mmCIF file of C-alpha atoms and ligand atoms in Angstrom:
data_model
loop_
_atom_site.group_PDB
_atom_site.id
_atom_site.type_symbol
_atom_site.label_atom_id
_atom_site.label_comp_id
_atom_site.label_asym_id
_atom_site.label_seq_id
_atom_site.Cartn_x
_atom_site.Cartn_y
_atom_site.Cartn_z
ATOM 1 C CA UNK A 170 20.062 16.406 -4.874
ATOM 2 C CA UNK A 171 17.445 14.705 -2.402
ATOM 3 C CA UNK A 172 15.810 11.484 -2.663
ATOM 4 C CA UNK A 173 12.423 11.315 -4.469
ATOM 5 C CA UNK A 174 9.906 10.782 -1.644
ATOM 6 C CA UNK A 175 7.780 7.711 -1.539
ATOM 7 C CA UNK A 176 4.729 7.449 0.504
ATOM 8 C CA UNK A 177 3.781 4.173 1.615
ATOM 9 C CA UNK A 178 -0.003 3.777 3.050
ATOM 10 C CA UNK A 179 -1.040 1.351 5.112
ATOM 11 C CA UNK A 180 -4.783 0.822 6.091
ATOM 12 C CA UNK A 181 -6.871 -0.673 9.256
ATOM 13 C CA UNK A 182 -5.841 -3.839 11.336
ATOM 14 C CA UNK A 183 -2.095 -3.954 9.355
ATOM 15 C CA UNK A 184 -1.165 -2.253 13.219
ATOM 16 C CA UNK A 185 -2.297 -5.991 13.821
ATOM 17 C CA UNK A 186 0.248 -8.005 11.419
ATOM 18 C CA UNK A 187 2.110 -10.619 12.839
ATOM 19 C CA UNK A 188 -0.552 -11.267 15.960
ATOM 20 C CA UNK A 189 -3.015 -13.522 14.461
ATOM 21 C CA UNK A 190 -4.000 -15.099 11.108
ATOM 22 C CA UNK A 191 -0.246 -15.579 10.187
ATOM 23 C CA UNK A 192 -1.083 -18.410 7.056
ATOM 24 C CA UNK A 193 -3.486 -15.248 5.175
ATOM 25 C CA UNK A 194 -0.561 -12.257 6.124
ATOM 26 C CA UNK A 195 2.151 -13.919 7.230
ATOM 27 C CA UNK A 196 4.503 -13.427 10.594
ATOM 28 C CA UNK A 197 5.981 -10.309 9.812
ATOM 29 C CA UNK A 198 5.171 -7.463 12.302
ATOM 30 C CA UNK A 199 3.953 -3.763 10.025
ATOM 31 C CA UNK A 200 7.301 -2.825 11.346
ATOM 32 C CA UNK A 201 9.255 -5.782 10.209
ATOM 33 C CA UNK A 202 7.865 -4.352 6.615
ATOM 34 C CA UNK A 203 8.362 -0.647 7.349
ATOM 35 C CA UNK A 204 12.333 -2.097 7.641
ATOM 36 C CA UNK A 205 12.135 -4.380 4.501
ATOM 37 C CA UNK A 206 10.839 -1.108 2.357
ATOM 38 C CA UNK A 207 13.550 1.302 4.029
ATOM 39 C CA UNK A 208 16.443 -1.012 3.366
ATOM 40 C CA UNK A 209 14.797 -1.541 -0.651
ATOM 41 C CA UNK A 210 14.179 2.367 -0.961
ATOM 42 C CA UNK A 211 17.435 3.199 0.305
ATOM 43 C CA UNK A 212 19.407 0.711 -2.646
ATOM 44 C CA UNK A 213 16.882 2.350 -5.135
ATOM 45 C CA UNK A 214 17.975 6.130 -3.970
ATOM 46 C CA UNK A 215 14.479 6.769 -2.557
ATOM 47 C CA UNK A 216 12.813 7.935 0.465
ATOM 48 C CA UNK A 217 10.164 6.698 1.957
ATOM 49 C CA UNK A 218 7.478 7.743 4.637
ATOM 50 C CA UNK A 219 5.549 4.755 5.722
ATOM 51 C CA UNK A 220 2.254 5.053 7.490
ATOM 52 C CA UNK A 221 -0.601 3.427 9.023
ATOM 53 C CA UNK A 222 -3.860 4.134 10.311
ATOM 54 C CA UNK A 223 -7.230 2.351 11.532
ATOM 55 C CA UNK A 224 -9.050 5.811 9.985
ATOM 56 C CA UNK A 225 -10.620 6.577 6.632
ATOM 57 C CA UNK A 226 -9.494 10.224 6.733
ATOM 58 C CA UNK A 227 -6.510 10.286 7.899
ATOM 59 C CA UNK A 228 -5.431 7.760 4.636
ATOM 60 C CA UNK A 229 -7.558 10.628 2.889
ATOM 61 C CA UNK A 230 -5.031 13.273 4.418
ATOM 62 C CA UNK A 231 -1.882 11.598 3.482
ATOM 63 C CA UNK A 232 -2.781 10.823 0.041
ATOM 64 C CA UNK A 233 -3.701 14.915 -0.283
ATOM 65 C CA UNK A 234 -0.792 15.924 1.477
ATOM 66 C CA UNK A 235 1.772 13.653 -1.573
ATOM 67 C CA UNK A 236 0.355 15.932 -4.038
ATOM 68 C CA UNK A 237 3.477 18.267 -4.863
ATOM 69 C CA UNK A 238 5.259 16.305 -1.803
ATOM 70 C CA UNK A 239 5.844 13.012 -2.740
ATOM 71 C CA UNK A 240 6.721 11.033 -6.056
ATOM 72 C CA UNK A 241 4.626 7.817 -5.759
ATOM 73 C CA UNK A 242 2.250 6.153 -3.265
ATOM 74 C CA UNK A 243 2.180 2.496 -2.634
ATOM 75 C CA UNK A 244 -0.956 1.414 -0.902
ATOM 76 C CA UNK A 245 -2.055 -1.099 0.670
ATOM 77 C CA UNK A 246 -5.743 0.215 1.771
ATOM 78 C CA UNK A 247 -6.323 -2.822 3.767
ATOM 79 C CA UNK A 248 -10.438 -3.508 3.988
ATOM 80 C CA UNK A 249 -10.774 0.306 2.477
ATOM 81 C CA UNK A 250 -9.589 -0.987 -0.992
ATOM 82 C CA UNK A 251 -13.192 -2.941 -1.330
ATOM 83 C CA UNK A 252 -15.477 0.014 -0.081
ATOM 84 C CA UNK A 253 -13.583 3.662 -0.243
ATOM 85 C CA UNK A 254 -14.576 5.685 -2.942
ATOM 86 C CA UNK A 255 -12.913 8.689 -0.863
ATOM 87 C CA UNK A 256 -9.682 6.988 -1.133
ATOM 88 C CA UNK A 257 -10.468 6.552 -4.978
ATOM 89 C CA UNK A 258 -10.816 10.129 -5.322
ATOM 90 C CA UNK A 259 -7.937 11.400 -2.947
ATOM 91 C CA UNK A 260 -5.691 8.886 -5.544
ATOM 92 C CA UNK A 261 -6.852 9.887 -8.501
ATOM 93 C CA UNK A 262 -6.681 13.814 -6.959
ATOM 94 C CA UNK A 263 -3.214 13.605 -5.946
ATOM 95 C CA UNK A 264 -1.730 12.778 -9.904
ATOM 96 C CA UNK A 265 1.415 10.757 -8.448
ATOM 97 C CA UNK A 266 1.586 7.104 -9.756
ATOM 98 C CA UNK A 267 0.247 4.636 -7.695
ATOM 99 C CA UNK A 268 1.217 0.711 -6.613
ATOM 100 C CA UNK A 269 -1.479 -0.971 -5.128
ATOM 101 C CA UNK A 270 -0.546 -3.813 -2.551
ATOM 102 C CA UNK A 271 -2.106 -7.208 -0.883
ATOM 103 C CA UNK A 272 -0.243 -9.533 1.662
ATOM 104 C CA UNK A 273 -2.982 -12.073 0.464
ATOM 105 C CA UNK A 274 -3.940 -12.743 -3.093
ATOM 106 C CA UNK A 275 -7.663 -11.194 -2.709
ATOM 107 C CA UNK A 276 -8.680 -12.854 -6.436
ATOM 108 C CA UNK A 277 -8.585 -16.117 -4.240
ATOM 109 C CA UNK A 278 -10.289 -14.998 -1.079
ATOM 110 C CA UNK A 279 -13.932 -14.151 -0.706
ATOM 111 C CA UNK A 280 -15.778 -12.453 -3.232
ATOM 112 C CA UNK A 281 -16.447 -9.468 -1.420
ATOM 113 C CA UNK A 282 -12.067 -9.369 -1.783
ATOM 114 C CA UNK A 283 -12.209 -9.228 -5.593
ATOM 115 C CA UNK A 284 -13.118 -5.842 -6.142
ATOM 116 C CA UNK A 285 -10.658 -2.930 -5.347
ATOM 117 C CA UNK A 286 -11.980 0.477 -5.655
ATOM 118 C CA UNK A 287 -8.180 1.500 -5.185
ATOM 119 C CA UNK A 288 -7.444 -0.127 -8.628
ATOM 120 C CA UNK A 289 -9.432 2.257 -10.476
ATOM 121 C CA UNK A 290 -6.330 4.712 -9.628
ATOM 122 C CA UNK A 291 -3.491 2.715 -9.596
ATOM 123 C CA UNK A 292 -0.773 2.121 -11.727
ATOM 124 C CA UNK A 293 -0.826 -1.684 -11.061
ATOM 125 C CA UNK A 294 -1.497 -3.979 -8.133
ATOM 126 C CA UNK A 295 0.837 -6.641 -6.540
ATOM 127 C CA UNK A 296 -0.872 -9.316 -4.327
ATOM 128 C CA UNK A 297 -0.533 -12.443 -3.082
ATOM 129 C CA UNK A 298 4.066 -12.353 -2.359
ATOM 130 C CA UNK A 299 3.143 -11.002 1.285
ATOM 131 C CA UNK A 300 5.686 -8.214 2.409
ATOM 132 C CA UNK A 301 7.728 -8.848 -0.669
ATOM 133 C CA UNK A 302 4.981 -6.963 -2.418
ATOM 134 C CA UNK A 303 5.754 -3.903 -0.733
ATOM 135 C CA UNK A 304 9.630 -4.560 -2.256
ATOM 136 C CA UNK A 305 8.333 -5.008 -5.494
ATOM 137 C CA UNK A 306 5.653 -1.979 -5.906
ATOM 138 C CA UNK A 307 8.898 -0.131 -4.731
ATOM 139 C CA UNK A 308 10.938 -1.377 -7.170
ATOM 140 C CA UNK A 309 8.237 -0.849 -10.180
ATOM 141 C CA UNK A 310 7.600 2.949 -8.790
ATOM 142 C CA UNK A 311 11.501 3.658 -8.792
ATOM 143 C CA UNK A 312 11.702 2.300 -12.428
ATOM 144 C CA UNK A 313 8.726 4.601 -13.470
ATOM 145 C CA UNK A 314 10.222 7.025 -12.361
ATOM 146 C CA UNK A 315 13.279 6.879 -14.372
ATOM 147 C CA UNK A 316 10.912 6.912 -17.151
ATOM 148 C CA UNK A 317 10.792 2.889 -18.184
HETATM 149 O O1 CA2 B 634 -4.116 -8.865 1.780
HETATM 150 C C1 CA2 B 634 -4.089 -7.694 2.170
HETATM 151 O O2 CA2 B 634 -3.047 -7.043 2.277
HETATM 152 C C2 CA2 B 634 -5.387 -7.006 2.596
HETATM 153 O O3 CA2 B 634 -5.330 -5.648 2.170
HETATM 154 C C3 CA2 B 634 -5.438 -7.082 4.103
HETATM 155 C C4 CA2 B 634 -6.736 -6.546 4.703
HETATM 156 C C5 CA2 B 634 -7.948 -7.159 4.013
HETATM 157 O O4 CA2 B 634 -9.134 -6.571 4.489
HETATM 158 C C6 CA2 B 634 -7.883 -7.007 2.501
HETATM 159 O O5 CA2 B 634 -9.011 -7.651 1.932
HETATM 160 C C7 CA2 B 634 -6.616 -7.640 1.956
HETATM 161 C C8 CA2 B 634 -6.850 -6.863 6.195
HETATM 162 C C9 CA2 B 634 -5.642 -6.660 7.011
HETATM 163 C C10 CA2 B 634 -5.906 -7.257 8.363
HETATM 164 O O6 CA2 B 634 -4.690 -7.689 8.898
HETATM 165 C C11 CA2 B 634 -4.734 -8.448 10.008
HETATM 166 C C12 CA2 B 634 -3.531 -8.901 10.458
HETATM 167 C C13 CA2 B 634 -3.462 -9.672 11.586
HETATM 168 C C14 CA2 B 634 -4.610 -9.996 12.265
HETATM 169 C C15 CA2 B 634 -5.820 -9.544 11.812
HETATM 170 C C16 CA2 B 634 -5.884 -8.762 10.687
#
């Protein structure tokens, strides 16, 4: 039997990790995550897909698209968590469980930070461990699914 299929989301200027502002996200490269998450998903028996882009509607796409196709979404909306109500509504559309994720802890950044529209949707959030976030929100999404 396959895999179940995870979707992992990644928002605008996370392209960028690694280049500048390395004491808020860290050194890590989006790719050095993308491997983190594949060797994680592959010890939990999942799949993933992991995706980024700069553009509202194309995170509004993929989230449509897991609907029937994938098992979870983790998502880490990037500046969209604090403003997207589209991306609220393609979440709570799509009826998969749903991790949030922050590099940073946003509850200690700006206030602007401290509200996610994403949360609304999601099953939890995970913020503040960097990439080990993404491990993590993988980690509670495979143990959901196994129904504890
Ligand atoms: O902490 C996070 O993961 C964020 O989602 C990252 C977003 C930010 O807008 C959220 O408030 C919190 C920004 C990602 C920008 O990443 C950069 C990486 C390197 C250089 C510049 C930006």
């Amino acid at each position: 039997m396959s895999n179940p299929v995870i979707l992992i989301v990644n928002g605008p200027n996370l392209n960028m990790l690694g280049s500048r502002q390395p004491e808020v996200y860290g050194r890590e490269t989006l790719a050095d995550i993308e491997t983190l998450c594949l060797a994680r998903a592959a010890a939990l028996g999942l799949d993933i897909e992991f995706r980024q882009s700069n553009h509202e509607g194309d995170l509004v796409d993929w989230i449509q698209q897991a609907r029937g196709r994938s098992s979870g979404i983790v998502i880490n909306a990037g500046a969209y968590t604090h403003t997207s109500v589209a991306i609220l509504d393609a979440l709570l559309a799509a009826e998969v469980p749903a991790v949030e994720v922050h590099l940073s802890n946003i509850h200690r950044r700006e206030e602007f930070r401290q509200h996610s529209f994403v949360a609304k949707a999601a099953q939890g959030m995970i913020c503040g461990f960097g990439s080990h976030g993404y491990v993590l929100a993988l980690e509670a999404l495979a143990r959901l699914l196994k129904g504890n």
